[in-house]
CSV table of C-alpha atoms in Angstrom, one decimal:
chain,number,residue,atom,x,y,z
A,1,MET,CA,-15.7,-15.5,-8.9
A,2,ALA,CA,-18.0,-14.3,-11.6
A,3,ASP,CA,-19.0,-17.9,-12.5
A,4,GLU,CA,-19.8,-18.7,-8.9
A,5,THR,CA,-22.0,-15.6,-8.6
A,6,ARG,CA,-23.8,-16.4,-11.8
A,7,ASP,CA,-24.4,-20.0,-10.6
A,8,ASP,CA,-25.9,-18.6,-7.4
A,9,ALA,CA,-28.1,-16.2,-9.4
A,10,ASP,CA,-29.3,-19.0,-11.7
A,11,ALA,CA,-30.2,-21.2,-8.7
A,12,SER,CA,-32.1,-18.3,-7.1
A,13,THR,CA,-34.3,-17.9,-10.3
A,14,SER,CA,-35.4,-21.5,-10.4
A,15,GLY,CA,-38.6,-20.8,-8.5
A,16,LEU,CA,-39.7,-17.6,-10.4
A,17,ASP,CA,-42.7,-17.3,-12.5
A,18,ILE,CA,-42.7,-15.5,-15.9
A,19,ALA,CA,-43.9,-12.2,-14.3
A,20,GLY,CA,-41.2,-12.4,-11.6
A,21,MET,CA,-38.5,-13.2,-14.2
A,22,GLN,CA,-39.6,-10.2,-16.3
A,23,SER,CA,-39.5,-8.0,-13.3
A,24,LEU,CA,-36.0,-9.3,-12.4
A,25,LEU,CA,-34.7,-8.8,-15.9
A,26,GLU,CA,-36.0,-5.2,-15.9
A,27,VAL,CA,-34.5,-4.2,-12.6
A,28,THR,CA,-31.2,-6.0,-13.5
A,29,ARG,CA,-31.0,-3.9,-16.6
A,30,ARG,CA,-31.6,-0.7,-14.6
A,31,ILE,CA,-28.9,-1.6,-12.0
A,32,ASN,CA,-26.3,-2.5,-14.7
A,33,ALA,CA,-27.0,0.7,-16.6
A,34,GLU,CA,-25.9,2.8,-13.7
A,35,LEU,CA,-22.2,3.8,-13.7
A,36,ASP,CA,-22.1,5.9,-10.6
A,37,PRO,CA,-21.7,3.6,-7.5
A,38,ASP,CA,-23.9,5.9,-5.3
A,39,ALA,CA,-26.7,5.8,-8.0
A,40,VAL,CA,-26.4,2.0,-8.1
A,41,LEU,CA,-27.1,1.8,-4.4
A,42,GLY,CA,-30.2,4.0,-4.7
A,43,THR,CA,-31.4,2.0,-7.7
A,44,ILE,CA,-31.0,-1.3,-5.9
A,45,VAL,CA,-33.2,-0.1,-3.0
A,46,ASP,CA,-35.8,1.6,-5.2
A,47,CYS,CA,-36.1,-1.5,-7.3
A,48,LEU,CA,-36.3,-3.7,-4.3
A,49,VAL,CA,-39.1,-1.7,-2.7
A,50,SER,CA,-41.0,-1.6,-6.1
A,51,ILE,CA,-40.9,-5.3,-7.0
A,52,VAL,CA,-42.1,-6.5,-3.6
A,53,LYS,CA,-44.4,-3.5,-3.0
A,54,ALA,CA,-42.8,-2.8,0.4
A,55,ASP,CA,-43.3,0.3,2.5
A,56,ARG,CA,-39.5,0.7,3.1
A,57,GLY,CA,-36.2,-0.7,1.9
A,58,PHE,CA,-32.9,-0.7,3.5
A,59,LEU,CA,-29.3,-1.6,2.5
A,60,MET,CA,-26.3,-2.3,4.8
A,61,LEU,CA,-22.8,-3.1,3.5
A,62,ARG,CA,-19.6,-4.2,5.3
A,63,ASP,CA,-16.9,-1.6,5.6
A,64,ASP,CA,-13.2,-2.2,5.3
A,65,ASP,CA,-13.1,-3.5,8.9
A,66,GLY,CA,-15.9,-6.0,8.2
A,67,ALA,CA,-18.5,-4.2,10.2
A,68,LEU,CA,-22.0,-3.6,8.8
A,69,GLN,CA,-22.8,0.0,8.1
A,70,PHE,CA,-26.0,1.8,7.2
A,71,THR,CA,-25.7,2.7,3.5
A,72,ILE,CA,-29.1,3.8,2.1
A,73,ALA,CA,-32.8,3.6,2.9
A,74,ARG,CA,-35.8,4.6,0.8
A,75,ASP,CA,-39.6,4.6,1.2
A,76,ARG,CA,-42.1,3.5,-1.4
A,77,LYS,CA,-42.0,6.9,-3.0
A,78,GLY,CA,-38.3,6.8,-3.5
A,79,GLN,CA,-37.6,9.4,-0.7
A,80,PRO,CA,-34.5,8.9,1.3
A,81,LEU,CA,-34.8,7.9,5.0
A,82,GLU,CA,-32.2,9.0,7.6
A,83,GLU,CA,-30.5,6.3,9.6
A,84,LYS,CA,-31.9,7.6,12.9
A,85,LYS,CA,-35.4,7.5,11.5
A,86,PHE,CA,-35.1,4.1,10.0
A,87,LYS,CA,-35.4,1.7,12.9
A,88,VAL,CA,-35.0,-1.9,12.1
A,89,SER,CA,-34.7,-5.2,13.9
A,90,GLY,CA,-31.0,-5.5,14.6
A,91,SER,CA,-31.3,-9.0,15.9
A,92,LEU,CA,-32.9,-10.1,12.7
A,93,ILE,CA,-30.2,-8.6,10.6
A,94,ASP,CA,-27.5,-10.2,12.8
A,95,GLU,CA,-29.1,-13.6,12.2
A,96,VAL,CA,-29.2,-13.2,8.4
A,97,VAL,CA,-25.5,-12.1,8.4
A,98,GLU,CA,-24.5,-15.0,10.6
A,99,THR,CA,-26.4,-17.7,8.9
A,100,GLY,CA,-26.4,-16.4,5.3
A,101,GLU,CA,-30.0,-17.3,5.0
A,102,THR,CA,-33.1,-15.3,4.1
A,103,ARG,CA,-35.6,-14.5,6.9
A,104,LEU,CA,-39.3,-14.0,6.2
A,105,ILE,CA,-41.6,-12.9,9.0
A,106,ASP,CA,-45.2,-13.0,7.7
A,107,ASP,CA,-46.9,-11.6,10.8
A,108,ALA,CA,-44.2,-10.1,12.9
A,109,ALA,CA,-46.2,-9.3,16.0
A,110,ALA,CA,-47.6,-12.8,16.2
A,111,SER,CA,-44.5,-14.7,15.2
A,112,ASP,CA,-43.5,-17.3,17.8
A,113,ALA,CA,-39.9,-17.0,16.8
A,114,TYR,CA,-39.8,-13.2,17.3
A,115,ASN,CA,-42.5,-12.4,19.8
A,116,ALA,CA,-39.9,-11.7,22.5
A,117,ARG,CA,-38.2,-9.1,20.3
A,118,MET,CA,-39.8,-5.8,21.4
A,119,SER,CA,-38.2,-3.9,18.5
A,120,ILE,CA,-40.4,-5.6,16.0
A,121,VAL,CA,-43.6,-5.2,18.1
A,122,SER,CA,-42.8,-1.5,18.9
A,123,LEU,CA,-42.2,-0.7,15.3
A,124,SER,CA,-45.7,-2.1,14.4
A,125,LEU,CA,-44.1,-4.2,11.6
A,126,ARG,CA,-46.5,-6.7,10.1
A,127,THR,CA,-44.2,-8.3,7.6
A,128,ILE,CA,-40.4,-8.4,7.0
A,129,LEU,CA,-38.0,-9.8,4.5
A,130,CYS,CA,-34.3,-9.8,5.1
A,131,VAL,CA,-31.9,-11.3,2.6
A,132,PRO,CA,-28.1,-11.6,2.6
A,133,LEU,CA,-26.0,-10.2,-0.2
A,134,GLN,CA,-23.5,-12.9,-0.9
A,135,THR,CA,-20.5,-13.2,-3.2
A,136,SER,CA,-17.7,-15.7,-3.3
A,137,GLN,CA,-16.1,-13.6,-0.5
A,138,GLY,CA,-19.0,-14.3,1.8
A,139,VAL,CA,-21.8,-12.1,3.1
A,140,ILE,CA,-21.0,-8.5,2.1
A,141,GLY,CA,-24.3,-7.0,3.4
A,142,VAL,CA,-28.0,-7.3,3.7
A,143,ILE,CA,-31.1,-6.0,2.0
A,144,TYR,CA,-34.2,-5.5,4.1
A,145,VAL,CA,-37.8,-4.6,3.3
A,146,ASP,CA,-40.7,-4.3,5.6
A,147,SER,CA,-44.3,-3.2,5.6
A,148,ASN,CA,-46.9,-2.4,8.3
A,149,ALA,CA,-49.8,-2.4,5.8
A,150,ILE,CA,-52.3,-5.2,6.4
A,151,THR,CA,-53.0,-5.3,2.7
A,152,ARG,CA,-49.5,-6.2,1.8
A,153,ARG,CA,-47.9,-9.1,3.6
A,154,PHE,CA,-44.8,-10.9,2.2
A,155,THR,CA,-45.2,-14.6,1.6
A,156,ASP,CA,-43.0,-17.6,0.6
A,157,ASP,CA,-43.8,-16.7,-3.0
A,158,ASP,CA,-41.8,-13.5,-2.6
A,159,VAL,CA,-38.7,-15.2,-1.4
A,160,PRO,CA,-37.4,-16.6,-4.8
A,161,LEU,CA,-37.8,-13.2,-6.4
A,162,ILE,CA,-36.1,-11.2,-3.7
A,163,GLU,CA,-33.3,-13.8,-3.4
A,164,ALA,CA,-32.7,-13.7,-7.2
A,165,PHE,CA,-32.7,-9.9,-7.0
A,166,ALA,CA,-30.2,-10.0,-4.1
A,167,ALA,CA,-27.9,-12.3,-6.1
A,168,GLN,CA,-27.9,-9.8,-9.0
A,169,ALA,CA,-27.4,-6.9,-6.7
A,170,ALA,CA,-24.5,-8.6,-4.9
A,171,ALA,CA,-22.9,-9.4,-8.3
A,172,THR,CA,-23.3,-5.8,-9.3
A,173,LEU,CA,-21.8,-4.5,-6.1
A,174,GLU,CA,-18.9,-6.9,-6.4
A,175,ARG,CA,-18.2,-5.8,-9.9
A,176,LEU,CA,-18.2,-2.2,-8.8
A,177,ARG,CA,-15.8,-3.1,-6.0
A,178,LEU,CA,-13.4,-4.8,-8.3
A,179,GLN,CA,-13.6,-1.9,-10.8
A,180,ARG,CA,-13.0,0.6,-8.0
A,181,ALA,CA,-10.0,-1.4,-6.7
A,182,GLU,CA,-8.6,-1.6,-10.3
A,183,ARG,CA,-9.0,2.2,-10.6
A,184,ASP,CA,-7.3,2.7,-7.3
A,185,ARG,CA,-4.4,0.5,-8.3
A,186,ASP,CA,-4.0,2.3,-11.6
A,187,ARG,CA,-4.1,5.7,-9.9
A,188,MET,CA,-1.6,4.6,-7.3
A,189,ALA,CA,0.7,3.1,-10.0
A,190,ALA,CA,0.5,6.4,-11.9
A,191,GLN,CA,1.3,8.4,-8.8
A,192,LEU,CA,4.2,6.1,-7.9
A,193,GLN,CA,5.5,6.4,-11.5
A,194,ILE,CA,5.4,10.2,-11.2
A,195,ALA,CA,7.1,10.0,-7.7
A,196,SER,CA,9.8,7.8,-9.2
A,197,GLU,CA,10.5,10.3,-12.0
A,198,ILE,CA,10.7,13.1,-9.5
A,199,GLN,CA,13.0,11.1,-7.3
A,200,LEU,CA,15.4,10.6,-10.3
A,201,THR,CA,15.7,14.4,-10.5
A,202,PHE,CA,17.1,14.4,-7.0
A,203,LEU,CA,19.6,11.6,-7.4
A,204,PRO,CA,22.5,11.9,-9.8
A,205,SER,CA,21.9,9.6,-12.8
A,206,THR,CA,25.6,9.1,-13.1
A,207,PHE,CA,28.7,9.9,-11.1
A,208,PRO,CA,29.4,13.5,-12.1
A,209,PRO,CA,32.8,14.3,-13.7
A,210,MET,CA,35.4,15.2,-11.1
A,211,GLU,CA,39.0,16.0,-11.7
A,212,GLY,CA,41.3,13.2,-10.6
A,213,VAL,CA,38.4,10.9,-9.7
A,214,LEU,CA,36.7,7.9,-11.4
A,215,GLY,CA,33.3,7.0,-10.1
A,216,SER,CA,30.1,5.1,-10.7
A,217,VAL,CA,26.8,5.0,-9.0
A,218,ALA,CA,23.5,3.1,-9.5
A,219,SER,CA,20.4,2.3,-7.6
A,220,VAL,CA,17.5,-0.2,-8.2
A,221,ALA,CA,14.4,0.6,-6.1
A,222,ALA,CA,12.5,-2.3,-4.6
A,223,LEU,CA,9.2,-0.3,-5.0
A,224,GLU,CA,8.6,2.3,-7.7
A,225,VAL,CA,10.4,4.8,-5.4
A,226,GLY,CA,13.0,3.8,-2.8
A,227,GLY,CA,14.3,4.7,0.6
A,228,ASP,CA,18.0,4.6,-0.5
A,229,PHE,CA,19.6,7.8,-1.5
A,230,TYR,CA,23.1,8.8,-2.6
A,231,ASP,CA,24.9,12.0,-3.7
A,232,VAL,CA,28.3,13.3,-4.9
A,233,VAL,CA,29.3,16.8,-3.9
A,234,SER,CA,32.1,19.1,-5.2
A,235,LEU,CA,33.9,20.6,-2.2
A,236,PRO,CA,36.5,23.4,-1.9
A,237,GLY,CA,40.1,22.5,-2.7
A,238,GLY,CA,39.1,20.0,-5.4
A,239,ARG,CA,37.9,17.5,-2.8
A,240,VAL,CA,34.9,15.2,-3.6
A,241,GLY,CA,32.2,14.3,-1.0
A,242,PHE,CA,30.1,11.2,-1.5
A,243,LEU,CA,27.5,9.5,0.5
A,244,VAL,CA,25.1,6.5,0.5
A,245,GLY,CA,22.2,6.4,2.9
A,246,ASP,CA,19.2,4.2,3.7
A,247,VAL,CA,16.0,5.6,5.2
A,248,SER,CA,14.2,3.1,7.5
A,249,GLY,CA,10.9,3.8,5.7
A,250,LYS,CA,10.4,2.7,2.0
A,251,GLY,CA,8.2,4.0,-0.7
A,252,VAL,CA,7.2,7.6,-1.2
A,253,PRO,CA,7.7,8.7,2.5
A,254,GLY,CA,11.3,7.3,2.5
A,255,ALA,CA,12.1,8.8,-0.8
A,256,LEU,CA,10.8,12.3,0.2
A,257,PHE,CA,12.7,12.1,3.5
A,258,GLY,CA,15.9,11.0,1.8
A,259,ALA,CA,15.6,13.8,-0.9
A,260,ARG,CA,15.3,16.5,1.8
A,261,LEU,CA,18.1,14.9,3.8
A,262,MET,CA,20.4,15.2,0.8
A,263,SER,CA,20.1,18.9,0.8
A,264,ASP,CA,20.7,19.0,4.5
A,265,VAL,CA,23.9,17.0,4.1
A,266,ARG,CA,25.1,19.3,1.3
A,267,TYR,CA,24.5,22.4,3.4
A,268,GLN,CA,26.2,21.0,6.5
A,269,ALA,CA,29.1,19.7,4.5
A,270,LEU,CA,29.9,23.1,3.1
A,271,LEU,CA,29.2,24.8,6.4
A,272,HIS,CA,31.4,22.7,8.6
A,273,ASP,CA,34.0,21.3,6.2
A,274,ASP,CA,34.4,18.5,8.7
A,275,VAL,CA,33.0,14.9,8.4
A,276,ALA,CA,32.4,14.3,12.1
A,277,LYS,CA,30.7,17.7,12.6
A,278,THR,CA,28.6,17.2,9.5
A,279,LEU,CA,27.3,13.9,10.7
A,280,SER,CA,26.6,15.3,14.2
A,281,HIS,CA,24.6,18.2,12.9
A,282,VAL,CA,22.7,16.1,10.4
A,283,ASN,CA,21.8,13.6,13.2
A,284,ASP,CA,20.2,16.5,15.1
A,285,ILE,CA,18.2,17.5,12.1
A,286,VAL,CA,16.9,13.9,11.5
A,287,ALA,CA,16.1,13.4,15.2
A,288,GLU,CA,14.0,16.5,15.2
A,289,ARG,CA,12.3,15.8,11.9
A,290,ALA,CA,11.8,12.0,12.0
A,291,THR,CA,8.5,10.5,13.0
A,292,ARG,CA,7.2,7.0,13.9
A,293,GLY,CA,10.6,5.6,14.7
A,294,MET,CA,12.1,6.7,11.4
A,295,PHE,CA,16.0,6.7,11.3
A,296,VAL,CA,18.7,6.8,8.6
A,297,THR,CA,21.9,4.8,8.1
A,298,MET,CA,24.5,6.7,6.1
A,299,PHE,CA,28.2,6.6,5.1
A,300,TYR,CA,29.8,9.9,4.2
A,301,GLY,CA,33.3,10.3,2.8
A,302,VAL,CA,35.5,13.1,1.5
A,303,LEU,CA,38.2,12.2,-1.0
A,304,ASP,CA,41.2,14.4,-1.8
A,305,PRO,CA,42.3,13.3,-5.3
A,306,ALA,CA,45.7,15.0,-4.9
A,307,THR,CA,46.7,12.7,-1.9
A,308,GLY,CA,44.3,9.8,-2.1
A,309,GLU,CA,43.3,10.5,1.5
A,310,ILE,CA,39.6,9.9,2.5
A,311,GLU,CA,38.1,11.3,5.6
A,312,TYR,CA,34.9,9.4,6.4
A,313,GLY,CA,32.3,8.7,9.0
A,314,ASN,CA,29.7,5.9,9.3
A,315,ALA,CA,26.3,6.3,10.9
A,316,GLY,CA,25.2,2.7,11.2
A,317,HIS,CA,25.7,1.9,7.6
A,318,LEU,CA,27.4,-1.2,6.0
A,319,ALA,CA,31.2,-0.9,6.2
A,320,PRO,CA,32.7,0.3,2.9
A,321,ILE,CA,35.0,-2.1,1.0
A,322,ILE,CA,38.4,-1.5,-0.7
A,323,ARG,CA,39.0,-3.7,-3.7
A,324,LYS,CA,42.7,-3.9,-4.4
A,325,PRO,CA,44.2,-4.5,-7.9
A,326,ASP,CA,44.7,-8.2,-7.2
A,327,GLY,CA,41.0,-8.6,-6.2
A,328,SER,CA,41.6,-8.9,-2.5
A,329,LEU,CA,39.2,-6.9,-0.2
A,330,GLU,CA,39.6,-4.8,2.9
A,331,SER,CA,36.7,-3.6,5.0
A,332,TRP,CA,36.7,-0.2,6.8
A,333,GLY,CA,34.7,-1.1,9.8
A,334,GLU,CA,35.8,1.7,12.1
A,335,PRO,CA,34.7,4.2,13.3
A,336,LEU,CA,31.0,3.3,13.4
A,337,GLY,CA,28.3,5.4,15.0
A,338,MET,CA,24.6,4.8,15.6
A,339,PRO,CA,22.1,5.5,12.8
A,340,LEU,CA,21.0,9.1,12.4
A,341,GLY,CA,17.9,10.3,14.2
A,342,ILE,CA,17.8,7.8,17.0
A,343,LEU,CA,19.2,10.1,19.7
A,344,PRO,CA,19.9,13.9,19.4
A,345,ASN,CA,23.2,15.5,20.6
A,346,GLN,CA,25.4,12.6,19.5
A,347,GLN,CA,29.1,13.3,18.7
A,348,TYR,CA,30.2,11.2,15.7
A,349,GLN,CA,33.7,10.3,15.0
A,350,SER,CA,35.6,10.3,11.7
A,351,GLY,CA,38.5,8.3,10.4
A,352,ARG,CA,41.2,8.9,7.8
A,353,ARG,CA,42.6,6.4,5.3
A,354,SER,CA,44.1,6.5,1.9
A,355,ILE,CA,43.5,4.7,-1.4
A,356,ALA,CA,46.1,4.2,-4.1
A,357,LYS,CA,45.7,4.1,-7.8
A,358,GLY,CA,44.1,0.9,-8.9
A,359,GLU,CA,42.2,0.5,-5.7
A,360,THR,CA,38.4,1.1,-5.6
A,361,LEU,CA,36.3,2.1,-2.6
A,362,VAL,CA,32.8,0.5,-2.7
A,363,VAL,CA,29.9,1.7,-0.7
A,364,LEU,CA,26.6,-0.2,-0.9
A,365,SER,CA,23.3,-0.6,0.8
A,366,ASP,CA,22.1,-4.0,2.2
A,367,GLY,CA,19.8,-4.5,-0.8
A,368,PRO,CA,22.2,-6.6,-2.9
A,369,GLY,CA,22.9,-9.0,-0.1
A,370,ASP,CA,19.3,-9.2,0.9
A,371,ALA,CA,18.0,-9.8,-2.6
A,372,LEU,CA,15.9,-13.0,-2.8
A,373,GLY,CA,16.2,-15.6,-5.5
A,374,ALA,CA,14.4,-18.9,-6.1
A,375,GLY,CA,13.2,-20.5,-2.9
A,376,GLU,CA,13.4,-17.1,-1.1
A,377,GLU,CA,17.2,-17.6,-0.6
A,378,ARG,CA,19.3,-14.5,-0.1
A,379,TYR,CA,22.0,-13.5,-2.6
A,380,GLY,CA,24.0,-13.2,0.5
A,381,ASP,CA,27.0,-11.1,1.7
A,382,GLU,CA,29.5,-13.7,0.8
A,383,ARG,CA,28.3,-13.8,-2.8
A,384,VAL,CA,28.5,-10.0,-2.9
A,385,LEU,CA,32.2,-10.1,-1.9
A,386,GLU,CA,32.9,-13.0,-4.3
A,387,THR,CA,31.4,-11.0,-7.2
A,388,ILE,CA,33.4,-7.9,-6.3
A,389,THR,CA,36.6,-10.0,-6.1
A,390,ALA,CA,36.0,-11.8,-9.4
A,391,GLY,CA,34.8,-8.9,-11.4
A,392,PRO,CA,36.5,-5.9,-13.0
A,393,GLY,CA,38.2,-3.5,-10.6
A,394,ASP,CA,37.2,-0.2,-12.2
A,395,PRO,CA,34.2,1.6,-10.6
A,396,GLU,CA,31.9,1.4,-13.6
A,397,GLY,CA,32.7,-2.2,-14.4
A,398,LEU,CA,32.4,-3.2,-10.7
A,399,VAL,CA,29.0,-1.6,-10.2
A,400,LYS,CA,27.6,-3.0,-13.4
A,401,THR,CA,28.9,-6.5,-12.7
A,402,LEU,CA,27.4,-6.7,-9.2
A,403,LEU,CA,24.0,-5.4,-10.2
A,404,ASP,CA,23.9,-7.7,-13.3
A,405,SER,CA,24.8,-10.7,-11.1
A,406,VAL,CA,22.1,-9.8,-8.5
A,407,ALA,CA,19.5,-9.4,-11.3
A,408,GLU,CA,20.4,-12.8,-12.8
A,409,TYR,CA,20.2,-14.4,-9.4
A,410,THR,CA,16.8,-13.0,-8.5
A,411,GLY,CA,15.3,-13.4,-12.0
A,412,ASN,CA,14.0,-9.8,-11.6
A,413,ARG,CA,11.6,-10.9,-8.9
A,414,PRO,CA,10.1,-8.1,-6.9
A,415,GLN,CA,12.4,-7.3,-4.0
A,416,ALA,CA,11.7,-5.9,-0.5
A,417,ASP,CA,14.8,-3.6,-0.3
A,418,ASP,CA,16.5,-1.2,-2.6
A,419,GLN,CA,19.9,-1.9,-4.1
A,420,THR,CA,22.4,1.0,-4.2
A,421,LEU,CA,26.1,0.9,-5.1
A,422,LEU,CA,28.7,3.7,-5.3
A,423,ALA,CA,32.3,3.1,-6.3
A,424,VAL,CA,35.1,5.6,-6.4
A,425,ALA,CA,38.8,5.5,-7.4
A,426,LEU,CA,41.7,7.7,-8.3
A,427,ALA,CA,41.9,8.6,-12.0
């Protein structure tokens, strides 16, 4: 990009005389010496008015939507001109933007090409120069000077100088844009890193020690912060509550929503001591709080280590899997309710099953199955099941093996979805 801009600038200087080249070098040094973007814009217009001895100078730049916007205007004394007081020929500017070519009007009122344009005549403009600001990305704006003084009329000799100036100004503006974009990326990366560190304080880094229970949990965020969440809760009577959820939104909004939801689930679980009622009340909370179609899938289970019985409910989440000692698998597909937050006043159902020693219950998000490898091919649900079957049966070994397998498959390519696994067994 820089080479192309430099080539354009070199081409624009080919018609300059020594005096013009010296003027260009001087104003280029002034522009490049400015560090403040707003000051650069003012310097560009001031230098432009000065080197062509114009009455007024005007700068328009494209906004994020591609539309040209009034940016800055100055008179020959360097005084700012308000947009409403700086009337220009809009048709002329449109032509320059569309064609990418300089327009010189030596005698505006008498010009055959423009005599039908009353804006030029009504403004009493004698001479006008309008030049596109071009980069490798196209026309990013225009610079415009005019004069109504009979003693100063722009000529063809002014065109090489102003075009060379425009090339240098465009290169400077593009450099500032890239620097600003880099600063924005660095600032966003720093903010996301902080958000990721905060999120880790909400999520258990490991499965907390629980009497009679073995467990393991891990999560790999697709972005710096993720929409998946999980928790392990100590409940009365030595029971252990555990959950895995997935917020429909990713990034910081999803992480914040999930973090708040975890505290809601904890409160409702202790208040109701009933899985179905807990899910029903959490659903009402999400339905009231969620915005822009946000919803949550979640599996919530309560294990009694003394009996191996698990009471559980599923709000639109992937069915949990039981891995038996011989490696065979069993899915707990029922009962299944709709995701949380879609409709209020929903009554969720709960189920009861038991696990025996040597069996491991696995709850995971859809991230491992959706992980993409070479050729954008999914890791796939079948490969997830095969890895669980072939790997170790204890919770810690199972979680590590599956995540390692997914990482090897993807080659640590950036992923679009979080990968969360929770495994629990009797000690």
